[in-house]
Amino acid sequence: MPSVADEKLLDWVKNDKRRMLHAVYRVGNLDKTIKFYTECLGMKLLRKRDIPEEGYSNAFLGYGPEESNFSLELTYNYGVNKYDIGTGFGHFGLAVEDVAKTVALIKQKGGKVTREPGPVEGGSTKIAVVEDPDGYKFELLERAPTVEPLCQVMLRVGDLDRAINFYKKAFGMELLRKRDNPEYKNTVAIMGYGPEDKSTVLELTYNYGITEYDKGNGYAQIAVGTDDVYKTAEVIKKFGGVIILEPGPLPILNTKITACLDPDGWKSVFVDNVDLAKELA
């Protein structure tokens, strides 16, 4: 049985104003990737900044303002034009109204299609898979129009029940659904802060018998909003996570953050909601 103190922490997490903010990953050519995302995937360039004193540039892309929508933060490190994506990162999910039409456009623009349109494994949803210029996969899912087309971040984990328990308790996410696919030798759990058709979710995939993955050096982390990074760090330590950056303000920006690793070693950063609003204003 959880202690009274644990119950209080879990209640606090449930009431904390949390949402998935963005995913961060590294690319070898920022302009080329921006062109692919805007022209082929219909994203908007939300902001771009160059930080020459630290040797990198980054760009935020998505389908709506960062104040309300999930975005992708692309990082270009000066002089590095190739990354190893590894085997752990799966894909970003993208809801589109017409998969075949989107695929045709991507082919026309010279994009790479790795799975032609057709029904998903074990289901009826029409999907296709495409790759961006760096090899990051995007799973296109045919769905009705939505306020959040950037609908999934898929990561592979070595112990699904452990991961579900961690994201429930430490992150305050709900288990929206879980599906075992014995014919494909995997089990998938969908977790998030809101319904799948209106918000971005984390898709955790367990492949039978595989407990470890090579994370490469391309994909970096997801960012999550919170009202209190200090209390968040306390909760993460309590429920099986590792804090790799103690909570506190960032230099120059003064935005308060904390960073952690989940039991599989996937990194997440929690960002203070009020500070982020100031940063975006």
Tab-separated table of C-alpha atoms in Angstrom:
chain	number	residue	atom	x	y	z
A	1	MET	CA	0.000	0.000	0.000
A	2	PRO	CA	1.301	3.497	-0.818
A	3	SER	CA	2.063	5.645	2.235
A	4	VAL	CA	0.044	8.782	3.035
A	5	ALA	CA	2.994	10.876	1.784
A	6	ASP	CA	3.061	8.909	-1.485
A	7	GLU	CA	-0.694	9.344	-1.922
A	8	LYS	CA	-0.291	13.112	-1.451
A	9	LEU	CA	2.451	13.234	-4.088
A	10	LEU	CA	0.324	11.209	-6.537
A	11	ASP	CA	-2.637	13.551	-5.944
A	12	TRP	CA	-0.400	16.552	-6.580
A	13	VAL	CA	0.848	15.037	-9.856
A	14	LYS	CA	-2.729	14.368	-11.008
A	15	ASN	CA	-3.682	18.003	-10.350
A	16	ASP	CA	-0.496	19.533	-11.813
A	17	LYS	CA	-1.145	21.339	-15.118
A	18	ARG	CA	0.838	19.051	-17.398
A	19	ARG	CA	0.931	18.605	-21.143
A	20	MET	CA	3.452	17.365	-23.677
A	21	LEU	CA	5.170	20.473	-25.103
A	22	HIS	CA	7.652	19.289	-27.729
A	23	ALA	CA	10.114	16.602	-28.791
A	24	VAL	CA	13.782	17.497	-29.281
A	25	TYR	CA	16.096	15.796	-31.780
A	26	ARG	CA	19.189	16.524	-33.838
A	27	VAL	CA	19.328	17.004	-37.598
A	28	GLY	CA	22.197	17.329	-40.068
A	29	ASN	CA	20.769	20.133	-42.223
A	30	LEU	CA	18.238	22.478	-40.616
A	31	ASP	CA	17.031	24.229	-43.787
A	32	LYS	CA	16.568	20.947	-45.672
A	33	THR	CA	14.494	19.482	-42.805
A	34	ILE	CA	12.400	22.649	-42.421
A	35	LYS	CA	11.664	22.534	-46.172
A	36	PHE	CA	10.549	18.870	-45.948
A	37	TYR	CA	8.304	19.463	-42.907
A	38	THR	CA	6.662	22.584	-44.316
A	39	GLU	CA	6.285	21.491	-47.947
A	40	CYS	CA	5.599	17.751	-47.527
A	41	LEU	CA	4.011	17.498	-44.080
A	42	GLY	CA	2.249	20.878	-43.966
A	43	MET	CA	3.857	22.106	-40.744
A	44	LYS	CA	4.487	25.756	-39.906
A	45	LEU	CA	7.879	27.130	-38.867
A	46	LEU	CA	7.003	28.577	-35.444
A	47	ARG	CA	10.383	30.068	-34.525
A	48	LYS	CA	14.057	29.687	-35.295
A	49	ARG	CA	17.121	30.838	-33.394
A	50	ASP	CA	20.857	30.723	-33.811
A	51	ILE	CA	23.108	30.452	-30.747
A	52	PRO	CA	26.630	30.890	-32.219
A	53	GLU	CA	28.325	31.144	-28.804
A	54	GLU	CA	27.162	27.573	-28.086
A	55	GLY	CA	27.630	26.309	-31.654
A	56	TYR	CA	24.056	25.373	-32.551
A	57	SER	CA	20.809	26.552	-34.146
A	58	ASN	CA	17.317	25.291	-33.508
A	59	ALA	CA	13.869	25.553	-35.033
A	60	PHE	CA	10.385	24.785	-33.723
A	61	LEU	CA	7.789	23.395	-36.131
A	62	GLY	CA	4.214	22.268	-35.658
A	63	TYR	CA	0.580	22.788	-36.586
A	64	GLY	CA	-0.443	25.398	-34.038
A	65	PRO	CA	0.973	27.860	-31.494
A	66	GLU	CA	3.370	26.444	-28.893
A	67	GLU	CA	1.104	27.807	-26.136
A	68	SER	CA	-1.490	25.166	-27.024
A	69	ASN	CA	0.030	22.642	-29.453
A	70	PHE	CA	2.827	20.092	-29.492
A	71	SER	CA	5.870	21.000	-31.595
A	72	LEU	CA	9.105	19.487	-32.881
A	73	GLU	CA	12.328	21.176	-31.814
A	74	LEU	CA	15.070	20.495	-34.347
A	75	THR	CA	18.662	21.086	-33.248
A	76	TYR	CA	21.515	21.607	-35.680
A	77	ASN	CA	24.995	21.412	-34.128
A	78	TYR	CA	27.534	23.289	-36.217
A	79	GLY	CA	29.533	20.966	-38.460
A	80	VAL	CA	27.632	17.756	-37.589
A	81	ASN	CA	25.693	16.520	-40.603
A	82	LYS	CA	24.807	12.941	-39.619
A	83	TYR	CA	23.356	11.196	-36.566
A	84	ASP	CA	22.705	7.616	-35.535
A	85	ILE	CA	18.990	7.268	-34.765
A	86	GLY	CA	19.523	3.896	-33.071
A	87	THR	CA	16.892	1.181	-32.591
A	88	GLY	CA	14.969	2.574	-29.618
A	89	PHE	CA	13.243	5.566	-31.176
A	90	GLY	CA	10.253	4.457	-33.247
A	91	HIS	CA	8.408	7.278	-35.003
A	92	PHE	CA	6.355	10.432	-34.762
A	93	GLY	CA	2.674	9.911	-35.499
A	94	LEU	CA	0.932	12.355	-37.817
A	95	ALA	CA	-2.848	12.479	-38.300
A	96	VAL	CA	-3.784	13.283	-41.909
A	97	GLU	CA	-7.158	13.341	-43.641
A	98	ASP	CA	-5.984	11.424	-46.718
A	99	VAL	CA	-2.949	9.143	-46.378
A	100	ALA	CA	-2.729	8.289	-50.105
A	101	LYS	CA	-2.826	11.970	-51.103
A	102	THR	CA	-0.129	12.890	-48.544
A	103	VAL	CA	2.090	10.022	-49.719
A	104	ALA	CA	1.668	11.080	-53.357
A	105	LEU	CA	2.772	14.630	-52.452
A	106	ILE	CA	5.800	13.351	-50.514
A	107	LYS	CA	6.848	11.163	-53.471
A	108	GLN	CA	6.405	14.097	-55.845
A	109	LYS	CA	8.725	16.187	-53.641
A	110	GLY	CA	11.335	13.413	-53.620
A	111	GLY	CA	10.595	12.122	-50.109
A	112	LYS	CA	11.176	8.538	-49.011
A	113	VAL	CA	8.174	6.248	-48.410
A	114	THR	CA	9.070	3.097	-46.441
A	115	ARG	CA	5.539	1.692	-46.116
A	116	GLU	CA	2.859	2.243	-48.730
A	117	PRO	CA	-0.679	3.183	-47.572
A	118	GLY	CA	-2.649	0.285	-46.110
A	119	PRO	CA	-4.343	-0.931	-42.911
A	120	VAL	CA	-2.332	-0.888	-39.664
A	121	GLU	CA	-1.087	-4.182	-38.169
A	122	GLY	CA	-3.985	-5.762	-36.298
A	123	GLY	CA	-6.436	-2.950	-37.119
A	124	SER	CA	-8.330	-1.058	-39.799
A	125	THR	CA	-6.794	2.451	-39.603
A	126	LYS	CA	-5.108	3.326	-42.895
A	127	ILE	CA	-1.446	4.243	-42.381
A	128	ALA	CA	1.797	4.810	-44.273
A	129	VAL	CA	5.364	5.421	-43.120
A	130	VAL	CA	7.716	8.045	-44.526
A	131	GLU	CA	11.211	9.184	-43.588
A	132	ASP	CA	12.516	12.717	-43.271
A	133	PRO	CA	15.958	13.712	-44.691
A	134	ASP	CA	17.742	12.377	-41.563
A	135	GLY	CA	15.866	9.064	-41.495
A	136	TYR	CA	13.402	9.877	-38.674
A	137	LYS	CA	10.196	7.956	-39.364
A	138	PHE	CA	6.741	9.554	-39.512
A	139	GLU	CA	3.718	7.260	-39.337
A	140	LEU	CA	0.831	8.867	-41.224
A	141	LEU	CA	-2.544	7.887	-39.742
A	142	GLU	CA	-5.766	8.562	-41.638
A	143	ARG	CA	-8.044	10.395	-39.211
A	144	ALA	CA	-10.727	13.070	-39.126
A	145	PRO	CA	-9.446	16.671	-38.836
A	146	THR	CA	-7.972	17.341	-35.389
A	147	VAL	CA	-6.637	20.281	-33.382
A	148	GLU	CA	-3.407	18.273	-32.868
A	149	PRO	CA	-2.122	16.494	-35.997
A	150	LEU	CA	1.234	15.722	-34.275
A	151	CYS	CA	-0.425	12.864	-32.459
A	152	GLN	CA	2.256	10.403	-31.226
A	153	VAL	CA	5.821	9.917	-30.112
A	154	MET	CA	6.699	6.217	-30.229
A	155	LEU	CA	9.535	4.839	-28.093
A	156	ARG	CA	10.522	1.202	-27.525
A	157	VAL	CA	10.856	-0.059	-23.945
A	158	GLY	CA	12.254	-3.212	-22.356
A	159	ASP	CA	9.578	-3.725	-19.674
A	160	LEU	CA	6.134	-2.369	-20.544
A	161	ASP	CA	4.478	-2.737	-17.134
A	162	ARG	CA	7.408	-0.959	-15.456
A	163	ALA	CA	7.193	1.868	-18.019
A	164	ILE	CA	3.402	2.225	-17.648
A	165	ASN	CA	3.700	2.353	-13.857
A	166	PHE	CA	6.439	5.001	-14.067
A	167	TYR	CA	4.613	7.283	-16.534
A	168	LYS	CA	1.378	6.945	-14.543
A	169	LYS	CA	2.924	7.843	-11.194
A	170	ALA	CA	5.898	10.091	-11.966
A	171	PHE	CA	4.422	11.847	-15.034
A	172	GLY	CA	0.727	11.700	-14.119
A	173	MET	CA	-0.196	10.278	-17.534
A	174	GLU	CA	-3.229	8.083	-18.072
A	175	LEU	CA	-3.044	4.681	-19.714
A	176	LEU	CA	-5.441	5.351	-22.586
A	177	ARG	CA	-5.242	1.855	-24.054
A	178	LYS	CA	-3.049	-1.217	-24.255
A	179	ARG	CA	-2.954	-3.735	-27.093
A	180	ASP	CA	-1.151	-7.039	-27.356
A	181	ASN	CA	-0.270	-8.121	-30.898
A	182	PRO	CA	0.966	-11.726	-30.588
A	183	GLU	CA	1.062	-12.153	-34.385
A	184	TYR	CA	3.593	-9.278	-34.542
A	185	LYS	CA	5.247	-10.213	-31.210
A	186	ASN	CA	4.704	-6.855	-29.531
A	187	THR	CA	2.541	-5.059	-26.977
A	188	VAL	CA	1.725	-1.371	-27.249
A	189	ALA	CA	0.586	1.073	-24.555
A	190	ILE	CA	-0.789	4.531	-25.371
A	191	MET	CA	-0.296	7.082	-22.593
A	192	GLY	CA	-1.039	10.771	-22.346
A	193	TYR	CA	-2.735	13.751	-20.731
A	194	GLY	CA	-5.841	13.842	-22.882
A	195	PRO	CA	-7.805	11.936	-25.524
A	196	GLU	CA	-5.869	10.594	-28.510
A	197	ASP	CA	-7.904	12.546	-31.049
A	198	LYS	CA	-7.176	15.918	-29.401
A	199	SER	CA	-3.686	15.676	-27.891
A	200	THR	CA	-0.230	14.189	-28.408
A	201	VAL	CA	0.338	10.813	-26.774
A	202	LEU	CA	3.318	8.653	-25.909
A	203	GLU	CA	3.228	5.247	-27.602
A	204	LEU	CA	5.354	2.736	-25.697
A	205	THR	CA	6.170	-0.456	-27.593
A	206	TYR	CA	7.489	-3.662	-26.061
A	207	ASN	CA	8.854	-6.214	-28.546
A	208	TYR	CA	8.760	-9.733	-27.083
A	209	GLY	CA	12.078	-10.735	-25.505
A	210	ILE	CA	13.915	-7.453	-26.193
A	211	THR	CA	14.879	-5.626	-23.017
A	212	GLU	CA	17.437	-3.094	-24.277
A	213	TYR	CA	17.789	-0.775	-27.256
A	214	ASP	CA	20.519	1.341	-28.772
A	215	LYS	CA	19.335	4.941	-28.350
A	216	GLY	CA	21.804	6.391	-30.861
A	217	ASN	CA	22.624	10.106	-30.672
A	218	GLY	CA	19.837	11.659	-32.764
A	219	TYR	CA	16.626	11.666	-30.726
A	220	ALA	CA	17.054	13.603	-27.469
A	221	GLN	CA	13.920	14.017	-25.328
A	222	ILE	CA	10.341	15.110	-24.844
A	223	ALA	CA	9.468	18.234	-22.852
A	224	VAL	CA	6.500	18.398	-20.483
A	225	GLY	CA	4.970	21.446	-18.813
A	226	THR	CA	4.571	21.622	-15.003
A	227	ASP	CA	3.625	24.186	-12.369
A	228	ASP	CA	6.537	23.172	-10.103
A	229	VAL	CA	9.825	21.668	-11.353
A	230	TYR	CA	11.123	21.202	-7.784
A	231	LYS	CA	8.198	19.055	-6.685
A	232	THR	CA	8.257	17.235	-10.040
A	233	ALA	CA	11.881	16.201	-9.431
A	234	GLU	CA	10.934	14.902	-5.980
A	235	VAL	CA	8.128	12.779	-7.476
A	236	ILE	CA	10.363	11.398	-10.243
A	237	LYS	CA	13.009	10.280	-7.729
A	238	LYS	CA	10.307	8.691	-5.580
A	239	PHE	CA	8.805	6.598	-8.381
A	240	GLY	CA	11.837	5.126	-10.131
A	241	GLY	CA	13.278	7.893	-12.289
A	242	VAL	CA	16.760	9.427	-12.195
A	243	ILE	CA	17.252	13.196	-12.077
A	244	ILE	CA	20.085	14.174	-14.424
A	245	LEU	CA	19.611	17.934	-14.087
A	246	GLU	CA	18.560	19.249	-10.701
A	247	PRO	CA	15.608	21.671	-10.841
A	248	GLY	CA	16.446	25.340	-11.259
A	249	PRO	CA	16.607	28.266	-13.705
A	250	LEU	CA	18.511	28.053	-16.976
A	251	PRO	CA	21.298	30.572	-17.478
A	252	ILE	CA	20.291	33.690	-19.510
A	253	LEU	CA	16.662	32.540	-20.145
A	254	ASN	CA	15.896	31.990	-16.425
A	255	THR	CA	13.262	29.375	-17.358
A	256	LYS	CA	13.105	26.778	-14.581
A	257	ILE	CA	13.552	23.180	-15.737
A	258	THR	CA	14.535	19.744	-14.476
A	259	ALA	CA	15.623	16.712	-16.534
A	260	CYS	CA	15.222	13.006	-15.829
A	261	LEU	CA	15.663	9.518	-17.234
A	262	ASP	CA	12.880	6.933	-17.147
A	263	PRO	CA	13.644	3.288	-16.185
A	264	ASP	CA	14.619	2.574	-19.839
A	265	GLY	CA	16.962	5.561	-19.991
A	266	TRP	CA	14.696	7.816	-22.103
A	267	LYS	CA	15.218	11.469	-21.252
A	268	SER	CA	12.478	14.006	-20.492
A	269	VAL	CA	12.654	17.658	-19.480
A	270	PHE	CA	10.011	19.356	-17.357
A	271	VAL	CA	9.553	23.074	-17.986
A	272	ASP	CA	7.903	25.614	-15.667
A	273	ASN	CA	4.563	26.672	-17.231
A	274	VAL	CA	4.746	30.336	-16.169
A	275	ASP	CA	8.378	30.715	-17.307
A	276	LEU	CA	7.605	29.093	-20.663
A	277	ALA	CA	4.668	31.468	-21.227
A	278	LYS	CA	7.041	34.393	-20.614
A	279	GLU	CA	9.613	32.894	-23.019
A	280	LEU	CA	6.976	32.581	-25.758
A	281	ALA	CA	5.385	36.010	-25.184
